[in-house]
Structures are given as C-alpha cells and as structure tokens.
Tab-separated table of C-alpha atoms in Angstrom:
chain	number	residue	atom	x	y	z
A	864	UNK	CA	26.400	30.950	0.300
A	865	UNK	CA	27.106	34.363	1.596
A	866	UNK	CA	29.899	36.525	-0.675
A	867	UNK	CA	31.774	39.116	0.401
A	868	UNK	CA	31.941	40.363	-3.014
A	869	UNK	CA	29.823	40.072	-6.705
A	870	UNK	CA	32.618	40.780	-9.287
A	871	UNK	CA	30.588	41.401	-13.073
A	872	UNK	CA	32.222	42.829	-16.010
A	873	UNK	CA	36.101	42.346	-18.124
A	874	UNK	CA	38.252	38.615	-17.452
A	875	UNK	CA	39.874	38.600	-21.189
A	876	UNK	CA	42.953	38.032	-22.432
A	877	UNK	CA	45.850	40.663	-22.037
A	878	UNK	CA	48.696	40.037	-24.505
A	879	UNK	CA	51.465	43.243	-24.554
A	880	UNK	CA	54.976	42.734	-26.338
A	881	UNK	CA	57.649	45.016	-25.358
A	882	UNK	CA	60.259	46.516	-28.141
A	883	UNK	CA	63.524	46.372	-26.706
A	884	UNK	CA	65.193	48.888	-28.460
A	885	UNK	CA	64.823	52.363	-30.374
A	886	UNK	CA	61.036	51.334	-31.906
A	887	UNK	CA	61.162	50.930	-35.700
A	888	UNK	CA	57.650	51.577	-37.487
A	889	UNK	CA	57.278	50.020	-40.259
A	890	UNK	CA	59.573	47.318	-39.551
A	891	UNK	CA	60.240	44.259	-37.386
A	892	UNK	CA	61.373	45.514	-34.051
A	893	UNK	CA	62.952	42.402	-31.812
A	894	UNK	CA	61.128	42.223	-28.603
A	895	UNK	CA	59.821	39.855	-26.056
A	896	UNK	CA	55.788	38.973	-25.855
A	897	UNK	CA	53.921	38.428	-22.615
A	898	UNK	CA	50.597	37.252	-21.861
A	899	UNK	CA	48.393	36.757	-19.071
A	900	UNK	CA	44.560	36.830	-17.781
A	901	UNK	CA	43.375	40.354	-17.577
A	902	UNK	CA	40.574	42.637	-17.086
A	903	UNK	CA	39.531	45.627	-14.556
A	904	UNK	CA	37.003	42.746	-12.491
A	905	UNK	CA	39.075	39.989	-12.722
A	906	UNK	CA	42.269	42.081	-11.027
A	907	UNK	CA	40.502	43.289	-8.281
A	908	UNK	CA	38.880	39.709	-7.709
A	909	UNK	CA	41.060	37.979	-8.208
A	910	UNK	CA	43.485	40.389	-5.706
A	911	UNK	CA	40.332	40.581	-3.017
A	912	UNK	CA	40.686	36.480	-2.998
A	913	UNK	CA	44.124	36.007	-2.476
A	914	UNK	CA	43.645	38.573	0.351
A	915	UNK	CA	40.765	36.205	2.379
A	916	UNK	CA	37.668	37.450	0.563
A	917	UNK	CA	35.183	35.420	-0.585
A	918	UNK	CA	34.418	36.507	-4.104
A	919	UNK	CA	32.459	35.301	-7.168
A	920	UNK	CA	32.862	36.249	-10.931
A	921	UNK	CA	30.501	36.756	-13.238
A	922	UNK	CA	32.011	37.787	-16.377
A	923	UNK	CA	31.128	36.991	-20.941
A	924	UNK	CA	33.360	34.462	-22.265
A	925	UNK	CA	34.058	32.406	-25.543
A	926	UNK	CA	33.826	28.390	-26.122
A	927	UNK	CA	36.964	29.436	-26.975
A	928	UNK	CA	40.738	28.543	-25.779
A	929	UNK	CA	41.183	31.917	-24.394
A	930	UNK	CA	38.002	31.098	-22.352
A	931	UNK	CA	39.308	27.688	-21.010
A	932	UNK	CA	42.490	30.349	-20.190
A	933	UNK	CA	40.423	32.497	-17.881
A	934	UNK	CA	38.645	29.846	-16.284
A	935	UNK	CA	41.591	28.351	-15.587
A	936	UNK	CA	43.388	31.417	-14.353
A	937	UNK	CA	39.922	32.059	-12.139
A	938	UNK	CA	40.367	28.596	-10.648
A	939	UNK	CA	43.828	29.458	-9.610
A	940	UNK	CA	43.198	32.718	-8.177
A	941	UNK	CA	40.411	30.958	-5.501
A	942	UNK	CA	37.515	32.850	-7.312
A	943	UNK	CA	34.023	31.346	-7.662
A	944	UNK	CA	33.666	31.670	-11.259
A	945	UNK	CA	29.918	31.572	-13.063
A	946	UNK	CA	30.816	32.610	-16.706
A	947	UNK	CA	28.377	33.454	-19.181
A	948	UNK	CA	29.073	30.927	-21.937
A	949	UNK	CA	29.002	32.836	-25.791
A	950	UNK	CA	29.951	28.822	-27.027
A	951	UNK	CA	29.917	30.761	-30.546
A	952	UNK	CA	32.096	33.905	-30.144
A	953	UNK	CA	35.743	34.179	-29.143
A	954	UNK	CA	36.802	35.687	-25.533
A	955	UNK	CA	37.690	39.434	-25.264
A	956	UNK	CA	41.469	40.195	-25.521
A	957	UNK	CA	43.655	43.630	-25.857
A	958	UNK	CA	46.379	43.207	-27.267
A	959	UNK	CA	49.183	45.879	-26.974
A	960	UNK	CA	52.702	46.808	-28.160
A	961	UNK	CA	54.698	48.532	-25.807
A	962	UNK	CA	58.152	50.761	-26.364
A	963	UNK	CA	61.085	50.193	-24.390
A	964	UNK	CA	60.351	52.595	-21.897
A	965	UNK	CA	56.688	51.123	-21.061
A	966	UNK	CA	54.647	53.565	-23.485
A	967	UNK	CA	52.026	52.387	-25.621
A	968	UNK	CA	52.862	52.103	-29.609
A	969	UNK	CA	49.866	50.630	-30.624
A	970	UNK	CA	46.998	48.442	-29.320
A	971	UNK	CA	43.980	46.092	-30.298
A	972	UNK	CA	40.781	45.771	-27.929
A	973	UNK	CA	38.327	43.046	-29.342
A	974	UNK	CA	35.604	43.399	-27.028
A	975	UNK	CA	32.730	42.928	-28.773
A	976	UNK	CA	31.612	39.844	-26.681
A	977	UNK	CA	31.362	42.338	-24.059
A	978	UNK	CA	28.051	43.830	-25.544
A	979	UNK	CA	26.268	40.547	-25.919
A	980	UNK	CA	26.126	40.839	-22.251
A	981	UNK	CA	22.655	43.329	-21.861
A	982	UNK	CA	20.483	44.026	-19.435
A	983	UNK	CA	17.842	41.354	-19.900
A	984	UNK	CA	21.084	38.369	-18.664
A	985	UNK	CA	20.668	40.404	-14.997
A	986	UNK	CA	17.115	39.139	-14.936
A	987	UNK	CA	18.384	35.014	-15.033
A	988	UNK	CA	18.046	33.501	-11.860
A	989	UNK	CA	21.269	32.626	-11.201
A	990	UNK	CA	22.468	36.242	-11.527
A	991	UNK	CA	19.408	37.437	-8.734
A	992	UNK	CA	20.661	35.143	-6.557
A	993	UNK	CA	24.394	36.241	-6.567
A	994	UNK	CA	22.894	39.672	-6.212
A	995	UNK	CA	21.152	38.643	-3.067
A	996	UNK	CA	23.992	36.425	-1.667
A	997	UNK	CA	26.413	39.518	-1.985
A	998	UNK	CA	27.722	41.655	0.405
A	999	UNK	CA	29.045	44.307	-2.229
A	1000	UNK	CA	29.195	44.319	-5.680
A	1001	UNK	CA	31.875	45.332	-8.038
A	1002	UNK	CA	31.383	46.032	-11.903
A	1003	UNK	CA	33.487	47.642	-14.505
A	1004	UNK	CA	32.935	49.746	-17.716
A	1005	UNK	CA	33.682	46.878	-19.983
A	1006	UNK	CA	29.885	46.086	-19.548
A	1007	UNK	CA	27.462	48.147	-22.362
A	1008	UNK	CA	25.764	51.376	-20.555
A	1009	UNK	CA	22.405	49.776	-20.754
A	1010	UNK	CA	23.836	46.926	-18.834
A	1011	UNK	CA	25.890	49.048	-15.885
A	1012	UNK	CA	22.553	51.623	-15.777
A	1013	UNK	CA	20.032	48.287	-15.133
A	1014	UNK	CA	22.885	46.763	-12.707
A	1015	UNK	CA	22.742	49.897	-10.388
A	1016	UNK	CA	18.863	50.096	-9.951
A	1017	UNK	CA	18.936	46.572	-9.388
A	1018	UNK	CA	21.548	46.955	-6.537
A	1019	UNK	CA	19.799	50.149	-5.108
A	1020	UNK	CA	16.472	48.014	-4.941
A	1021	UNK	CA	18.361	45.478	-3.097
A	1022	UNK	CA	20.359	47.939	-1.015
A	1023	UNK	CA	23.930	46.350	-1.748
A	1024	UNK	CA	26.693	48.676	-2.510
A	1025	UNK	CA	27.823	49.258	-5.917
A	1026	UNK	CA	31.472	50.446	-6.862
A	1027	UNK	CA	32.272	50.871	-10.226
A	1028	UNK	CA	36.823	50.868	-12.042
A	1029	UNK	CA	36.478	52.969	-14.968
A	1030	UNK	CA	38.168	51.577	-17.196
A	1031	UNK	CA	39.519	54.131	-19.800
A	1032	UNK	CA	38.520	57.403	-19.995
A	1033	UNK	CA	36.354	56.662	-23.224
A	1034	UNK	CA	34.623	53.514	-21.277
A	1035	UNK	CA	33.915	55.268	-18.109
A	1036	UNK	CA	31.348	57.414	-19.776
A	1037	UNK	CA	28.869	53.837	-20.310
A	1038	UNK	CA	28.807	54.774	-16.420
A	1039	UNK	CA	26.911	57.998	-16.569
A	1040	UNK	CA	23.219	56.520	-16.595
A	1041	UNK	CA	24.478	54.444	-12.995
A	1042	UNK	CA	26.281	57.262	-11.176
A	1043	UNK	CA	23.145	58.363	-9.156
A	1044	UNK	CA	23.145	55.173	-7.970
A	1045	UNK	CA	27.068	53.986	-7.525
A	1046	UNK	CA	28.379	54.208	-4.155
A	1047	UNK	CA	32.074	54.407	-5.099
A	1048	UNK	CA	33.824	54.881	-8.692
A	1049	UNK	CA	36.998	54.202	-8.822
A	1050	UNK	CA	39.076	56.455	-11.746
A	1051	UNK	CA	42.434	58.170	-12.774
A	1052	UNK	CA	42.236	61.441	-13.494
A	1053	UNK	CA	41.814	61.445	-17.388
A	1054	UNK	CA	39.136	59.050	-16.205
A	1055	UNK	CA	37.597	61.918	-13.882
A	1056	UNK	CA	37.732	64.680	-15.945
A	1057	UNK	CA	36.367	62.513	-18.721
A	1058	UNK	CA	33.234	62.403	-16.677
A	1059	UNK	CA	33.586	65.729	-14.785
A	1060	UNK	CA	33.669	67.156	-18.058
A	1061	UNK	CA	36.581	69.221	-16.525
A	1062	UNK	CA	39.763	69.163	-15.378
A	1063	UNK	CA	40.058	69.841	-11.329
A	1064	UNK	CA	43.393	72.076	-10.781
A	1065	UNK	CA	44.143	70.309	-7.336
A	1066	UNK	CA	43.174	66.927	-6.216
A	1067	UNK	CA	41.597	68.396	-3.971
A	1068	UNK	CA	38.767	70.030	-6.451
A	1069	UNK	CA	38.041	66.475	-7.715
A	1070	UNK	CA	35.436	65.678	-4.738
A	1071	UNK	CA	33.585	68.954	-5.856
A	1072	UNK	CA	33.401	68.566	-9.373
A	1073	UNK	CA	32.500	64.839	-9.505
A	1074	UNK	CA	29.575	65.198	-6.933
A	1075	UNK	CA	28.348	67.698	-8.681
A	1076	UNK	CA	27.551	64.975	-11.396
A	1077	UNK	CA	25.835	62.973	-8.857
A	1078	UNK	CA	28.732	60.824	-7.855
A	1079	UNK	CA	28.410	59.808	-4.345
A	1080	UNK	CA	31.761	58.322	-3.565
A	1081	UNK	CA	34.826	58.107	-5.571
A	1082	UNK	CA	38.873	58.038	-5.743
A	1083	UNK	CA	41.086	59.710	-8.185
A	1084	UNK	CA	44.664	58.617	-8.852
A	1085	UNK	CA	47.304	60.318	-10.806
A	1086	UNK	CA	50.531	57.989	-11.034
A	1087	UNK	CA	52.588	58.548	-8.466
A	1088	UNK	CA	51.030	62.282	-7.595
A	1089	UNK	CA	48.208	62.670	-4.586
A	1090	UNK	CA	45.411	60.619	-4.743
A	1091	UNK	CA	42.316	61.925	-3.412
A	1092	UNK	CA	38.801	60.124	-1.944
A	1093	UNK	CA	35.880	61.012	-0.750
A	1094	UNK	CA	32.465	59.441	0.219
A	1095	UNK	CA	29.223	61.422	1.753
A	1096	UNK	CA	31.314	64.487	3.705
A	1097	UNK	CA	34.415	63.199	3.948
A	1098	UNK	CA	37.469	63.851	2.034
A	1099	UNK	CA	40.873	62.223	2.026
A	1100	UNK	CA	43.852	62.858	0.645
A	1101	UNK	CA	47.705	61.065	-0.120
A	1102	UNK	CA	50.976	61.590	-1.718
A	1103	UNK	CA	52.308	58.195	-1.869
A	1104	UNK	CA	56.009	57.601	-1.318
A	1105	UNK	CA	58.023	57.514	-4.431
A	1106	UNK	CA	59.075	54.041	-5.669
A	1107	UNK	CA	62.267	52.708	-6.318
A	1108	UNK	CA	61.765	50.081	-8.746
A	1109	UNK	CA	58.586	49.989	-11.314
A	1110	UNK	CA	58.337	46.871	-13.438
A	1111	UNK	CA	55.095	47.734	-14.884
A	1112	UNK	CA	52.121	49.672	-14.483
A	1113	UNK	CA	49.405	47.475	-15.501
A	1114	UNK	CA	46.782	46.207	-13.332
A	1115	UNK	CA	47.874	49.031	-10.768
A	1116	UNK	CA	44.818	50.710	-10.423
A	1117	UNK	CA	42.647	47.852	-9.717
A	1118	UNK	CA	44.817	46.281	-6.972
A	1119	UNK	CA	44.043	50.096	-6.090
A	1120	UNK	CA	40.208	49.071	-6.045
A	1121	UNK	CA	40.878	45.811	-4.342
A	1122	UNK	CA	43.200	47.843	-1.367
A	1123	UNK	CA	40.377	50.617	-0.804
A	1124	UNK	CA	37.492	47.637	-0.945
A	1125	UNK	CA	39.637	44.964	1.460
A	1126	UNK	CA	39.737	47.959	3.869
A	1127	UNK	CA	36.075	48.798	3.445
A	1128	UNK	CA	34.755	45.531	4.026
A	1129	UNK	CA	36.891	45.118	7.417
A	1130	UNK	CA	35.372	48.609	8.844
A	1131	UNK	CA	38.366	50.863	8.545
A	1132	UNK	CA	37.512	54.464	8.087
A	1133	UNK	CA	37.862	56.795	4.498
A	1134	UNK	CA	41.580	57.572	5.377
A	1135	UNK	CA	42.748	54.049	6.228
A	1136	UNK	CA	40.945	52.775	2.965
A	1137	UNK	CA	42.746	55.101	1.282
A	1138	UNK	CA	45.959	53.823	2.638
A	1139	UNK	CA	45.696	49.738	1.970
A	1140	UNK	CA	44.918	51.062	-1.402
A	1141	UNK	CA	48.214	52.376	-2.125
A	1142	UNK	CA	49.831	49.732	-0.414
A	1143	UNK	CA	48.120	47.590	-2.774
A	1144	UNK	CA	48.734	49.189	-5.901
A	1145	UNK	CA	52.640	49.225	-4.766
A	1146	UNK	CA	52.738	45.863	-4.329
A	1147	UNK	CA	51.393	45.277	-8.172
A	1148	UNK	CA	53.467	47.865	-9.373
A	1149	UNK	CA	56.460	45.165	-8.093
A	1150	UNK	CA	55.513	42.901	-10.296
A	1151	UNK	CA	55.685	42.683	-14.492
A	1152	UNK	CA	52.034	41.315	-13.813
A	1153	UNK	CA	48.766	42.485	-13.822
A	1154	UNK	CA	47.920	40.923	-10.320
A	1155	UNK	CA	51.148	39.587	-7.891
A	1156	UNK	CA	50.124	35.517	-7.365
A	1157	UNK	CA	51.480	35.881	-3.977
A	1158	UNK	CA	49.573	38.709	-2.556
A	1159	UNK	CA	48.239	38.143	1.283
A	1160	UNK	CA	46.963	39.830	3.968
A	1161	UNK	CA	50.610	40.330	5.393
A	1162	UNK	CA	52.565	41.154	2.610
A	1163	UNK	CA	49.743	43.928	2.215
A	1164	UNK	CA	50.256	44.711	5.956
A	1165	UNK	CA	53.904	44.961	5.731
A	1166	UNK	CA	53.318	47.388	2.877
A	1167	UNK	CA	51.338	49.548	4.923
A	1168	UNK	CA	54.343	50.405	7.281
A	1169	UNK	CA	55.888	52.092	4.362
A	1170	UNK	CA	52.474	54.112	3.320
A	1171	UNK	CA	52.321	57.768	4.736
A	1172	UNK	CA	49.034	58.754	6.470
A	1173	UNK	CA	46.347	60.365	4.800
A	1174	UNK	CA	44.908	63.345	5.797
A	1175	UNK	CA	41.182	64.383	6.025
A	1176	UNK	CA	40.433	67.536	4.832
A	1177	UNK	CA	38.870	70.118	6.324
C-alpha cells in the first residue's frame, strides 16, 4: 500500500465549555460544553483525507471509551488508523474552559499516555513498514523528545520527508534533538520564538533566526497578521485577508499544516503552498470545530480565489 502521508503523534479527546456571560471564579458560571476528537495529527489527517490524500494514523490510545471515540471519529474521517493499544491507561484529553469572548480561563491536559509511546515502539514492524510505504511523514510534539529525535533519524535514513506542528510553545521544544533533521516545522510565533530563543521583529526575520538553529524549512503564523515560509533559499510571505465571521480558532493552525502539505504533495511551488494554507485555515476558522466534516478539494479551491498572492522575497 503506498501512502501519501504517515500521520504519528496527538488523536485525544478535546472537551472546551464556553461561559456565556461575565466569567464568575469561584462560582458556577452557566455555559454550554462541547466536545469533539482532537489533536495536532489527527486535524491535519484527518483534513489531508477529506481533501483526496491517502493517509494513515498512528497515534497512543486507551482501552478506554474515549479510545473507541477516536477510532470511531478516524473511521469517519477516511483515515487508515493503526493505534497503539495502552488496554490499561485512559486516552489523552484537554479539557478547557473558555470565556465568552473565546479566551482561555483555565485548562486540563492529561497526556501522560503520550510518553508511554518511546522510541523502542518505532522499531515494531508494523511501524517500519508504514515508514517505508510513506510518501511523507507528519508528527507532532505530543510525542516525548526521545521519541520525535529517534523518528527523524529514522526518516533521514529512509530519505522521506519529515514535517513537524508544534504544538504549544512549551511542547515544541521536545523538537530540538529532530530539527537537524525536519524538513518543515510548522509553528506560531510564540511557538518560534520559543525555539528561536528570540523574538524576530518582522516576519520577515523569522527565516533567519530559525535556520540559524538548524531548521531547514518552516512557517510562522501570527493570527490574522503575515505569515511567513521558507524552505532551502526561498522565502515567502502573506497578509491574509481579514475575516468577517470567526467561530473559533481551534484546530486553525493544523488545517494550516494540512493546506501547505496538500499543496506540497501536488508540486506547487513555496508561494502557492503558502496560499492553500491560508485558504485552509479560513475554512476551519468557519467552523466551531476543530476540523470542517465537509472540507474538499473545491471548497478549498473556491477559497483560494479569495487568498491574496504571496510574495517571494528577495
């Protein structure tokens, strides 16, 4: 079976409940709670399936309910789904409360199953031979560093691409013993400076400070500001149109990843990647969830009519 993609890190459960008024601490704050199957692999997998792509997932899960819940939501979303069965621990899940406006109150990550997954699982034979049936390969920084450092040797030996979503700007730094061998990272820009260890003053700076940590390739995002990518010489730049209607931001940046990676894998050059991935992200941003069930090839390509160009930079 030949993939277009090897998807191997987060599929948890998401669970966010939004206050709908002034937020009370301390007290019970009426509200409305949401939950859905989440995680930086499973968006962008789940997205680069709906769009055509052939894509398998490889991610830690419980004997659990919640693990029934993202095989079932794998199932739905076309994806070729290999778990790694923990028949003894419970599923990841972050849970979050939200304010009114969207901002973060408080929130609960219980990911702990995600470090039973080390380096030693790469070496089963089921896991060598998605490696080898793989076009590219797509990981996150829910995975331990040990795990993400042994995962980018292993696809350097192999020659298959690696890209990398960062996560949070806390979990993107498991990524610093793979960088040298990543071929795209994909981060905002608390995310970038996080690993840059400092702050670029234009987008434009990013491409310089992040290769100076060995990054080959990466894109950095900043809401709705300029996003910026670059990969071997090239830079690119965008400042995406403005938006009238947000329902929610999560999930955003990895239908970001799954825009700039469609693009990739159909041959379009640094500044047309970096289009489809803003279209993508748009179309997510549409929706109050983390992926949009009804994403296709031309919904995407109707997005792209409203997507200025980007612009290479000298």
């Amino acid at each position: 079976m030949n993939l277009d993609l090897l998807a191997i890190g987060g599929a948890h459960i998401d669970r966010r409940g939004r206050i709908f008024g002034e937020t009370k601490p301390g007290a019970s704050n009426p509200g409305k709670w949401f939950e859905e199957v989440g995680g930086g692999v499973f968006n962008a997998a789940s997205n680069l399936s709906r769009l055509g792509r052939n894509v398998r997932l490889i991610a830690p899960r419980g004997g659990d309910a919640a693990g029934s819940q993202v095989s079932e939501a794998a199932e739905r979303a076309g994806l070729d789904d290999q778990p790694v069965m923990f028949l003894d621990r419970a599923t990841p899940s972050y849970t979050a409360i939200l304010e009114r406006d969207g901002n973060l109150v408080i929130a609960l990550a219980d990911m702990a199953l995600y470090d039973a997954f080390v380096a030693r699982r790469l070496r089963a034979r089921s896991m060598r031979d998605s490696l080898d049936d793989a076009n590219y390969v797509l990981c996150d920084a829910n995975l331990p560093a040990d795990t993400l450092s042994a995962l980018s040797k292993d696809c350097a030996a192999r020659g298959r691409p690696l890209a990398a979503i960062a996560i949070s700007p806390a979990k993107v730094m498991k990524l610093h013993g793979a960088v040298a061998h990543l071929d795209h990272l994909f981060m905002n820009s608390a995310e970038a400076e996080a690993i840059a260890g400092e702050r670029a003053r234009t987008p434009e700076d990013w491409p310089r400070l992040l290769k100076s940590c060995g990054l080959r390739g990466g894109t950095v995002t900043n809401g709705s500001g300029p996003a910026v990518a670059f990969a071997g010489n090239q830079v690119a730049v965008i400042e995406p149109a403005a938006l009238s209607e947000v329902a929610d931001v999560t999930g955003a940046g990895d239908a970001f990843a799954s825009g700039f990676l469609d693009a990739l894998m159909s041959g379009a050059d640094l500044a047309e990647r970096l289009r489809r991935a803003v279209a993508c992200a748009a179309i997510t941003l549409r929706t109050a969830r983390a992926t949009d069930e009804n994403l296709s090839q031309v919904q995407l390509d109707t997005q792209m009519a409203l997507v200025p160009h980007a612009r290479f930079l000298p």
